[in-house]
Short mmCIF file of C-alpha atoms and ligand atoms in Angstrom, two decimals:
data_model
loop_
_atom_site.label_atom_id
_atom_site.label_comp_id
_atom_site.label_asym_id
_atom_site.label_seq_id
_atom_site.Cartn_x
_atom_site.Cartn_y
_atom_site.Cartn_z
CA UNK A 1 111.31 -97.00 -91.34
CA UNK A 2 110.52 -93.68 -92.81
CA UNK A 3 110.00 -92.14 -89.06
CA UNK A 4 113.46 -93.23 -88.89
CA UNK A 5 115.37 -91.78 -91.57
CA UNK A 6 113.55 -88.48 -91.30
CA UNK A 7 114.91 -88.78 -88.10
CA UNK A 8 118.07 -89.25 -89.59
CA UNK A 9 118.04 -86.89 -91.92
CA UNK A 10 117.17 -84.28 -89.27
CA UNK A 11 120.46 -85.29 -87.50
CA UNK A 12 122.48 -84.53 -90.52
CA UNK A 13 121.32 -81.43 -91.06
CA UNK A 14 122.82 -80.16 -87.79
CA UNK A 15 125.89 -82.42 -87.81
CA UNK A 16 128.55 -80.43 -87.25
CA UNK A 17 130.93 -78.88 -90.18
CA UNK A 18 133.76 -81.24 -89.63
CA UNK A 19 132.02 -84.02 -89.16
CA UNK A 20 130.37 -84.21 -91.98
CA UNK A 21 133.93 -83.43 -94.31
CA UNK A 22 135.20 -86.65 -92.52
CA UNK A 23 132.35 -88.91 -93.82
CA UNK A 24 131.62 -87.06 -97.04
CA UNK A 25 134.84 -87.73 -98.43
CA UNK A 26 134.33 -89.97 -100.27
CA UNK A 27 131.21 -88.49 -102.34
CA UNK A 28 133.23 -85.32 -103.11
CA UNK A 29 137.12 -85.17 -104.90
CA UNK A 30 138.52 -82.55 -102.38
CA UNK A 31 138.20 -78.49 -102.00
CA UNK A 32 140.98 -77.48 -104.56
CA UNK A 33 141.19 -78.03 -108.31
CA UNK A 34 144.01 -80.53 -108.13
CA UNK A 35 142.46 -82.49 -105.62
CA UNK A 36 139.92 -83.55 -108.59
CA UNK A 37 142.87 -83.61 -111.13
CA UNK A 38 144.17 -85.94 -108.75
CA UNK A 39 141.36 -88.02 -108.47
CA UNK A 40 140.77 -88.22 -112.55
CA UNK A 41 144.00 -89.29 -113.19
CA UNK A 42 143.68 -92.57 -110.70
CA UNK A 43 139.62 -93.43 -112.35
CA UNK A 44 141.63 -92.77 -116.16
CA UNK A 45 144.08 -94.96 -114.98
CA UNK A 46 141.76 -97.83 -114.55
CA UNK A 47 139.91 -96.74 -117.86
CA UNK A 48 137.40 -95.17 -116.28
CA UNK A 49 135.93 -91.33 -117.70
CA UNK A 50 135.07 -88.06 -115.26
CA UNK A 51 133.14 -85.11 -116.00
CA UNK A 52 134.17 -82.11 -113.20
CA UNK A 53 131.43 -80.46 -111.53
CA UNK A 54 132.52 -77.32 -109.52
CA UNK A 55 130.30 -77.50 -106.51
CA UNK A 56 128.47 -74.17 -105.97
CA UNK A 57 125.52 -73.90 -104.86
CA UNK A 58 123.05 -70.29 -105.24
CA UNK A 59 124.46 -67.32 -106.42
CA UNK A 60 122.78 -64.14 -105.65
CA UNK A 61 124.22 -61.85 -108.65
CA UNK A 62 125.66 -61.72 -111.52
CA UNK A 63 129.13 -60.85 -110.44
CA UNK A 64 128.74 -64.45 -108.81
CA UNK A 65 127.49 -66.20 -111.63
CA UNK A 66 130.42 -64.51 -113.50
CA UNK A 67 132.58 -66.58 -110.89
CA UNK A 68 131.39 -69.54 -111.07
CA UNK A 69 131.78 -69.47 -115.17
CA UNK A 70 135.44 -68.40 -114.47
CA UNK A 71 136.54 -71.81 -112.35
CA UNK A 72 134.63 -73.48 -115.21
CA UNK A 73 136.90 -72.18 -117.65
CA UNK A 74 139.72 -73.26 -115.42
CA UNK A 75 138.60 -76.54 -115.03
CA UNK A 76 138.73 -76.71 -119.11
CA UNK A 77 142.19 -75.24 -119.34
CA UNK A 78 143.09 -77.66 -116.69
CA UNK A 79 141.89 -80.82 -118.39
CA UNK A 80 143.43 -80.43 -121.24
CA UNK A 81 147.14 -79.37 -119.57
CA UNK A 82 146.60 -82.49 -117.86
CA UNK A 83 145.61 -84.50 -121.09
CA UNK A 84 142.42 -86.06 -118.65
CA UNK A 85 139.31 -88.25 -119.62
CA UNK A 86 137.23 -85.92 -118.55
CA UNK A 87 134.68 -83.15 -119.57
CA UNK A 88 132.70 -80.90 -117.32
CA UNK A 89 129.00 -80.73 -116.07
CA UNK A 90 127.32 -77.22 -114.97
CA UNK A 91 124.15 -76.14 -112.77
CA UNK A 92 122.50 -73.57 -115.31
CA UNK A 93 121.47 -71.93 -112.07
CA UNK A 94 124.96 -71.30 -111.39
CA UNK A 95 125.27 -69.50 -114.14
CA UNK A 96 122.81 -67.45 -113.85
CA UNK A 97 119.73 -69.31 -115.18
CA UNK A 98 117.67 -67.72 -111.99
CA UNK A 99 118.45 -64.60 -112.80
CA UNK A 100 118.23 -63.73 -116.20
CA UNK A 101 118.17 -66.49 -119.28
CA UNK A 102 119.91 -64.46 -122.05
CA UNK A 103 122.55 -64.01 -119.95
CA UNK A 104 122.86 -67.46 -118.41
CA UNK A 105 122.79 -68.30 -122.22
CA UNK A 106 125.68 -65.76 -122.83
CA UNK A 107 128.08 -67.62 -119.83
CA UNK A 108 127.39 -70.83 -121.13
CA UNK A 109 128.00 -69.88 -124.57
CA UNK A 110 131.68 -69.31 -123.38
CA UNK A 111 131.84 -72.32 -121.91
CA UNK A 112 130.99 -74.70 -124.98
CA UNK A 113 132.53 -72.47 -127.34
CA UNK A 114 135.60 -72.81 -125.30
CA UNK A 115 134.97 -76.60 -125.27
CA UNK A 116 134.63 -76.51 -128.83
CA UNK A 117 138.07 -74.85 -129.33
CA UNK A 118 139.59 -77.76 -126.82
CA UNK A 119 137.49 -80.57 -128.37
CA UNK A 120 135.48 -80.88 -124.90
CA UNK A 121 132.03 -80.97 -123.45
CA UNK A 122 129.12 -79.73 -121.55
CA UNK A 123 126.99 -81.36 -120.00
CA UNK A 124 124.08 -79.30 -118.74
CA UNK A 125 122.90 -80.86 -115.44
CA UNK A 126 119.42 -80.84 -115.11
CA UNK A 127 117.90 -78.73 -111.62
CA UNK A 128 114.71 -78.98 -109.96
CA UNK A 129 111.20 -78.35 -112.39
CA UNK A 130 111.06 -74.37 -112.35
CA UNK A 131 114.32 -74.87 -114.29
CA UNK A 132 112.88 -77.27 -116.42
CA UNK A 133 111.72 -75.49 -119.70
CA UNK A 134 114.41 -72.43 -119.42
CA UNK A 135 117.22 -75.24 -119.42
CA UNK A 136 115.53 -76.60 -122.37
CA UNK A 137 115.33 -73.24 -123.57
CA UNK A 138 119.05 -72.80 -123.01
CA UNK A 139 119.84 -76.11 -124.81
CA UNK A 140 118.40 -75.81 -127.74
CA UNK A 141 119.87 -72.43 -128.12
CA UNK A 142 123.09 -73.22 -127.48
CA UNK A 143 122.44 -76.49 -130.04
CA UNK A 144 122.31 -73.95 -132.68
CA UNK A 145 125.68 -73.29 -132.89
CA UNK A 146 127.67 -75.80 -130.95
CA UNK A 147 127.44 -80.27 -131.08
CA UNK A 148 129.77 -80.48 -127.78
CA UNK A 149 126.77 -80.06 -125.20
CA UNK A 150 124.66 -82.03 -123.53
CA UNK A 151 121.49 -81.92 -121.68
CA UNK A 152 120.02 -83.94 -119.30
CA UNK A 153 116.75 -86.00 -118.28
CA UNK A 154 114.83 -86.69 -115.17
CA UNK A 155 113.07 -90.04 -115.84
CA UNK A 156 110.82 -89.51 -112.54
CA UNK A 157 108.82 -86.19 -114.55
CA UNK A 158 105.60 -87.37 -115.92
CA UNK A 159 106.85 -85.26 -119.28
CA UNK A 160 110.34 -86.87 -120.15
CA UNK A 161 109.21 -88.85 -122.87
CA UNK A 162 107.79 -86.53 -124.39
CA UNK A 163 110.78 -84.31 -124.30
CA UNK A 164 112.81 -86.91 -125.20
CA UNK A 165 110.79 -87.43 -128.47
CA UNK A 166 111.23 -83.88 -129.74
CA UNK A 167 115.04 -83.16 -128.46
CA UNK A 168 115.51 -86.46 -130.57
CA UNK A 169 115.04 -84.40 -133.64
CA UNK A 170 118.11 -81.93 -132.69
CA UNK A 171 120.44 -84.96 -132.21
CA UNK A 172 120.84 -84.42 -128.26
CA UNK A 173 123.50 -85.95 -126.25
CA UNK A 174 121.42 -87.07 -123.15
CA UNK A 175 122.44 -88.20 -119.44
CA UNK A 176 119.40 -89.70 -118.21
CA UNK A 177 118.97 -90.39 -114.60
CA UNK A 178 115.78 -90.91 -111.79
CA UNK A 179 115.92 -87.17 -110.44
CA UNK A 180 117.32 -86.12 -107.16
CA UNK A 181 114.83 -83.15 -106.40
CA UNK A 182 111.47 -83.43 -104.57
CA UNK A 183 108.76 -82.29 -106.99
CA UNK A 184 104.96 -82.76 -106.58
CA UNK A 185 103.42 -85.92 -107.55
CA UNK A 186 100.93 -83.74 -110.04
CA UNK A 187 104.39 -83.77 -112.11
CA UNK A 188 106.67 -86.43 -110.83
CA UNK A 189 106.00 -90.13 -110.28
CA UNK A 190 106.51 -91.30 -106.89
CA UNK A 191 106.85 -95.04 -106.98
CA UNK A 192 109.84 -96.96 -107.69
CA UNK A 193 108.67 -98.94 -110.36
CA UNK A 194 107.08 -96.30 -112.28
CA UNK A 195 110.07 -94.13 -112.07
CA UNK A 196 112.43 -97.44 -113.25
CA UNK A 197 109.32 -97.79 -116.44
CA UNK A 198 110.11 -94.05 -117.53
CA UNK A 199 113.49 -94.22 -117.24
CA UNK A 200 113.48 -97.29 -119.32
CA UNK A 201 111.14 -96.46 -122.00
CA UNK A 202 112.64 -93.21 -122.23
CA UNK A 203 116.33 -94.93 -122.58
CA UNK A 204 114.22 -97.00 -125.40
CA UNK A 205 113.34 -94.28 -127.31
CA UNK A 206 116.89 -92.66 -126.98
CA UNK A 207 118.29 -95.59 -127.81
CA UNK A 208 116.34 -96.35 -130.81
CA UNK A 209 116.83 -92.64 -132.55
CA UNK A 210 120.64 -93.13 -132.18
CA UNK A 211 121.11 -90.12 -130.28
CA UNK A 212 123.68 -90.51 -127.36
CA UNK A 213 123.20 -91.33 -123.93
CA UNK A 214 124.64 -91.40 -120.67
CA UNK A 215 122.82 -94.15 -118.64
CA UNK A 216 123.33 -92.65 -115.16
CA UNK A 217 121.97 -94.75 -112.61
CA UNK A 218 123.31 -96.93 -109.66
CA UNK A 219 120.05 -99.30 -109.86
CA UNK A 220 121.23 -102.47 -110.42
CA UNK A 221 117.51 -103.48 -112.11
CA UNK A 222 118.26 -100.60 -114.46
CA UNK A 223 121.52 -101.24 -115.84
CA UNK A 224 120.35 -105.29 -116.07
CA UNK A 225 117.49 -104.12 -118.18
CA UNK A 226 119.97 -101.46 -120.16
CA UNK A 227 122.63 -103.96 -120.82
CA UNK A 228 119.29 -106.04 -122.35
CA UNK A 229 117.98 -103.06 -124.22
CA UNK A 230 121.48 -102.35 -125.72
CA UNK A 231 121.64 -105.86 -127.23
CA UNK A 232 118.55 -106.64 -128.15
CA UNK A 233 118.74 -103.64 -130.20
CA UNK A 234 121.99 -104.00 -131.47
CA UNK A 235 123.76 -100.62 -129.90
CA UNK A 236 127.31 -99.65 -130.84
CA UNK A 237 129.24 -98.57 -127.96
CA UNK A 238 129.88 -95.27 -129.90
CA UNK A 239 126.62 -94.60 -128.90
CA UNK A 240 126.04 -94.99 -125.13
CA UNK A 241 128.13 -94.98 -121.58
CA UNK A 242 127.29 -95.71 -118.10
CA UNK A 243 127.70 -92.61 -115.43
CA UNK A 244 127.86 -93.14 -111.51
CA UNK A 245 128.58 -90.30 -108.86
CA UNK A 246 131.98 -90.72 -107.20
CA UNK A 247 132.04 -92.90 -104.09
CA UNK A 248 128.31 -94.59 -104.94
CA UNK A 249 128.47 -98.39 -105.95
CA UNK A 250 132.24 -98.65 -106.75
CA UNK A 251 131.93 -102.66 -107.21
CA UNK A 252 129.15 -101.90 -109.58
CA UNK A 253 131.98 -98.96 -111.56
CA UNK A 254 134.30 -101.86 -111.36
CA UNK A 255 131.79 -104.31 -113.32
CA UNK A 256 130.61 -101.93 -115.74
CA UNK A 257 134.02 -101.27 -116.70
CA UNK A 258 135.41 -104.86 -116.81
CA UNK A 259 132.32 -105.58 -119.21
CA UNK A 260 133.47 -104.00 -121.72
CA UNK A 261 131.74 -100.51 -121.49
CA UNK A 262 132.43 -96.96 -121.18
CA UNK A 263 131.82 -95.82 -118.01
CA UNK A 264 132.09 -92.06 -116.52
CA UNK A 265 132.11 -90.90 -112.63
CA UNK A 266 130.58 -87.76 -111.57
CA UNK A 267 133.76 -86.16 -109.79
CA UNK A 268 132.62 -83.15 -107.72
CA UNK A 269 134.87 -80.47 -106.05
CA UNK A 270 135.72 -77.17 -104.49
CA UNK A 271 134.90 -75.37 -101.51
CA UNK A 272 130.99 -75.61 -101.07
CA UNK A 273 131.29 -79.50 -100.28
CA UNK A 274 129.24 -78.80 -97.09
CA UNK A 275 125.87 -78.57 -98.70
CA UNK A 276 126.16 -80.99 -101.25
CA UNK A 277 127.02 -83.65 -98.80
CA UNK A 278 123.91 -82.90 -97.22
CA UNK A 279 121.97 -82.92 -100.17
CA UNK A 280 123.90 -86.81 -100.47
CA UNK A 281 123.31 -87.67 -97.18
CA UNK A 282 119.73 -86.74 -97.39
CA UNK A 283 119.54 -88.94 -100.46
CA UNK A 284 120.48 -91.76 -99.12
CA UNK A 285 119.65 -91.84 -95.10
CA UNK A 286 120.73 -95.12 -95.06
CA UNK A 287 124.05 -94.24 -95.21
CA UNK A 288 123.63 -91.35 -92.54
CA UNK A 289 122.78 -93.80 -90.30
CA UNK A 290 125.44 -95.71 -90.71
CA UNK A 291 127.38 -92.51 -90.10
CA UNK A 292 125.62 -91.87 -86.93
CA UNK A 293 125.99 -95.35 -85.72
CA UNK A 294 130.00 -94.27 -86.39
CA UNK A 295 129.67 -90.98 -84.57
CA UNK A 296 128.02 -92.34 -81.56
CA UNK A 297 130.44 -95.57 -81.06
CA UNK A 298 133.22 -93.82 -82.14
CA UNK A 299 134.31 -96.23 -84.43
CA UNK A 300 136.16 -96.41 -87.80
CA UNK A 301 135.81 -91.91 -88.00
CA UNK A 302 139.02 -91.98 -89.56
CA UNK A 303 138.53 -95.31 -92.18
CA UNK A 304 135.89 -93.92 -94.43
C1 FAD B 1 126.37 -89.23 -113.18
C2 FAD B 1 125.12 -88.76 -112.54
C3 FAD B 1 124.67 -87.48 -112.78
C4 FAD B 1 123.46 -87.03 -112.23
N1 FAD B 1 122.96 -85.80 -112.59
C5 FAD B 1 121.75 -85.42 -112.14
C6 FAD B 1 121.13 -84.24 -112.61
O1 FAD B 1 121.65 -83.49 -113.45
N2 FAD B 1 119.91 -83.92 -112.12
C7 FAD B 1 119.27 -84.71 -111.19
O2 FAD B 1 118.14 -84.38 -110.80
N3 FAD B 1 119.85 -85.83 -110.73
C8 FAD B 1 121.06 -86.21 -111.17
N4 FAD B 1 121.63 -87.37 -110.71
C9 FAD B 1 121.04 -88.08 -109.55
C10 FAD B 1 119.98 -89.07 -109.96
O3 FAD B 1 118.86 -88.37 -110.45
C11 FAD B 1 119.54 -89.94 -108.75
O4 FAD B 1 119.03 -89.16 -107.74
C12 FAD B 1 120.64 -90.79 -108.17
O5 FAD B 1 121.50 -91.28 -109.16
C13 FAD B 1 120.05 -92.00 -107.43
O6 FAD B 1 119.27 -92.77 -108.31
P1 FAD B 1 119.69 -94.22 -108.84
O7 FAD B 1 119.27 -94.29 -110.26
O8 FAD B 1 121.10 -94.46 -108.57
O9 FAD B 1 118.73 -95.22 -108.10
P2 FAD B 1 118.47 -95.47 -106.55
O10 FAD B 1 117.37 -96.48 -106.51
O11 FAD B 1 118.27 -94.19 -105.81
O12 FAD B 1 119.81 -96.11 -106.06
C14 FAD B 1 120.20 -97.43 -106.37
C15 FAD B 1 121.24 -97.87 -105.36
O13 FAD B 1 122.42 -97.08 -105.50
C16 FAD B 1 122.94 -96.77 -104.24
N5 FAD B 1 122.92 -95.31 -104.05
C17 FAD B 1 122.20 -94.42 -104.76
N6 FAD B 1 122.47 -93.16 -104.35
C18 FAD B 1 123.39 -93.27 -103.37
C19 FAD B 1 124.08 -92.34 -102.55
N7 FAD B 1 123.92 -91.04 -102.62
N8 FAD B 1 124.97 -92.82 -101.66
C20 FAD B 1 125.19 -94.15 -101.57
N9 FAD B 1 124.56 -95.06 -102.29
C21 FAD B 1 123.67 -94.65 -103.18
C22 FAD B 1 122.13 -97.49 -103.21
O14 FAD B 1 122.75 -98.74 -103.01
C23 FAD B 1 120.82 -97.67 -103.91
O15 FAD B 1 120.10 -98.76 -103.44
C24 FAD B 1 122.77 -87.87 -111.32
C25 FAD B 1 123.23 -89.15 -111.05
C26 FAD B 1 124.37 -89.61 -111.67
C27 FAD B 1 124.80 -91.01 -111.42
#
């Protein structure tokens, strides 16, 4: 089965341009701004949250990273012209994390002070472990001045508990999710189940220091044992929501929501789709296979 989505895999990484746009749609808002605008205002409609993500992947400079900060701003003017449920989640790489912290500090300073000023949020998404302790770095930092930013945790590193015990202590306002990166098992657990135990003892230990969390997960196992966790000890919804990425599990969205609780969908858009479809596809190759079974019948291109 592995031999087979490696295969897979290797297919999508040469599938052509257009083909992928056509099956990636629905993991991705569109290319412009009011494509995602667009898309929030349908999930608000239902009752349903968004945080933005501007897709982007390396920058080289600082001019670039300067960029990327500039749509970010955007996107904040633009939620709150467009009164939206919505607040926005950055790659500290994009802004310049690789390059040189105090400035990567200094874009994203504008960022949540500019959130601040709006009465929004940042949520600092979490890249692969060489960006591990500088986006730590960069949190705490920022948590200095500003309560309207967030970090995030990887439950598959072998060290997230332990970070999650000390960030406790500066009130943090977590998403925790699995990890999408591959990382070395001298730092990362491999197997399912022991990735599902850290995620939940680390969503116990969250949980039980009233700090805020974003349970961010499309395991079914996981939000069973979360909804447990939350009533067995006794969590006010103030204190807790469920995230998803857009166009992953939309009948579990739908359930989540109709329960009762606050749910939020990772909406991502803008111009460099192309690689993080890939990086979706690659994620999940059962889905590229289903889009390869598509490609080669010909079948149902145009439905998905
Ligand atoms: C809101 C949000 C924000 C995230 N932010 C980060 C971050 O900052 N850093 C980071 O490293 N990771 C991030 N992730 C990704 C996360 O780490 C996981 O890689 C991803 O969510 C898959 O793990 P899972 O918990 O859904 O469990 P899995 O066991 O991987 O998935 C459970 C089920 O969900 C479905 N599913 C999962 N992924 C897909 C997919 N791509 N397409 C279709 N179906 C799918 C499948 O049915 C699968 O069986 C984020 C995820 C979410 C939901």
């Amino acid at each position: 089965m592995t031999l087979i989505n490696d295969a897979i895999v290797s297919a999508v990484k040469i599938m052509p341009k257009p083909v992928v746009g056509i099956f990636s749609k629905k993991y991705i808002a569109g290319e412009k701004l009011e494509d995602a605008v667009n898309l929030v205002k349908q999930l608000n409609s239902k009752g349903i949250y968004a945080t933005l993500d501007v897709l982007g992947e390396s920058i080289k400079n600082k001019d670039e990273a300067s960029e990327a900060k500039n749509k970010c701003l955007i996107v904040l003017d633009v939620i709150i012209e467009n009164n939206l449920m919505a607040n926005l989640s950055i790659k500290p790489t994009q802004m310049g994390l690789s390059i040189d912290e105090d400035f990567a500090y200094e874009q994203v300073y504008q960022l949540v002070e500019k959130a601040k000023k709006i009465n929004n949020f940042v949520r600092i998404d979490m890249e692969d472990s060489p960006y591990t302790d500088k986006t730590i770095r960069l949190f705490q930092r920022l948590k200095e001045h500003f309560d309207n930013v967030g970090l995030v945790l990887q439950a598959y590193l072998k060290r997230t508990f332990d970070d999650a015990v000390i960030l406790n202590k500066l009130n943090t306002n977590y998403r925790l999710c699995k990890g999408i990166y591959i990382e070395p098992s001298s730092i990362a657990y491999k197997n399912k189940q022991k990735i599902r135990d850290s995620y939940l003892e680390t969503l116990q230990v969250i949980l039980k220091s009233g700090n805020y969390v974003g349970i961010a997960t499309h395991d079914e196992f996981l939000i069973n044992e979360s909804y447990r966790m939350i009533k067995e000890l006794n969590i006010p919804k103030e204190k807790f929501e469920f995230q998803m990425l857009l166009g992953v599990r939309e009948d579990l969205r739908d359930k989540i929501n109709a329960d009762g609780y606050k749910i939020r969908i990772y909406v991502p858009f803008g111009e460099d789709w192309y690689a993080y479809s890939i990086r979706r596809l690659k994620e999940n190759p059962q889905i590229a296979g289903y889009i390869l079974k598509n490609i080669f019948s010909f079948k149902n291109v145009n439905s998905h």
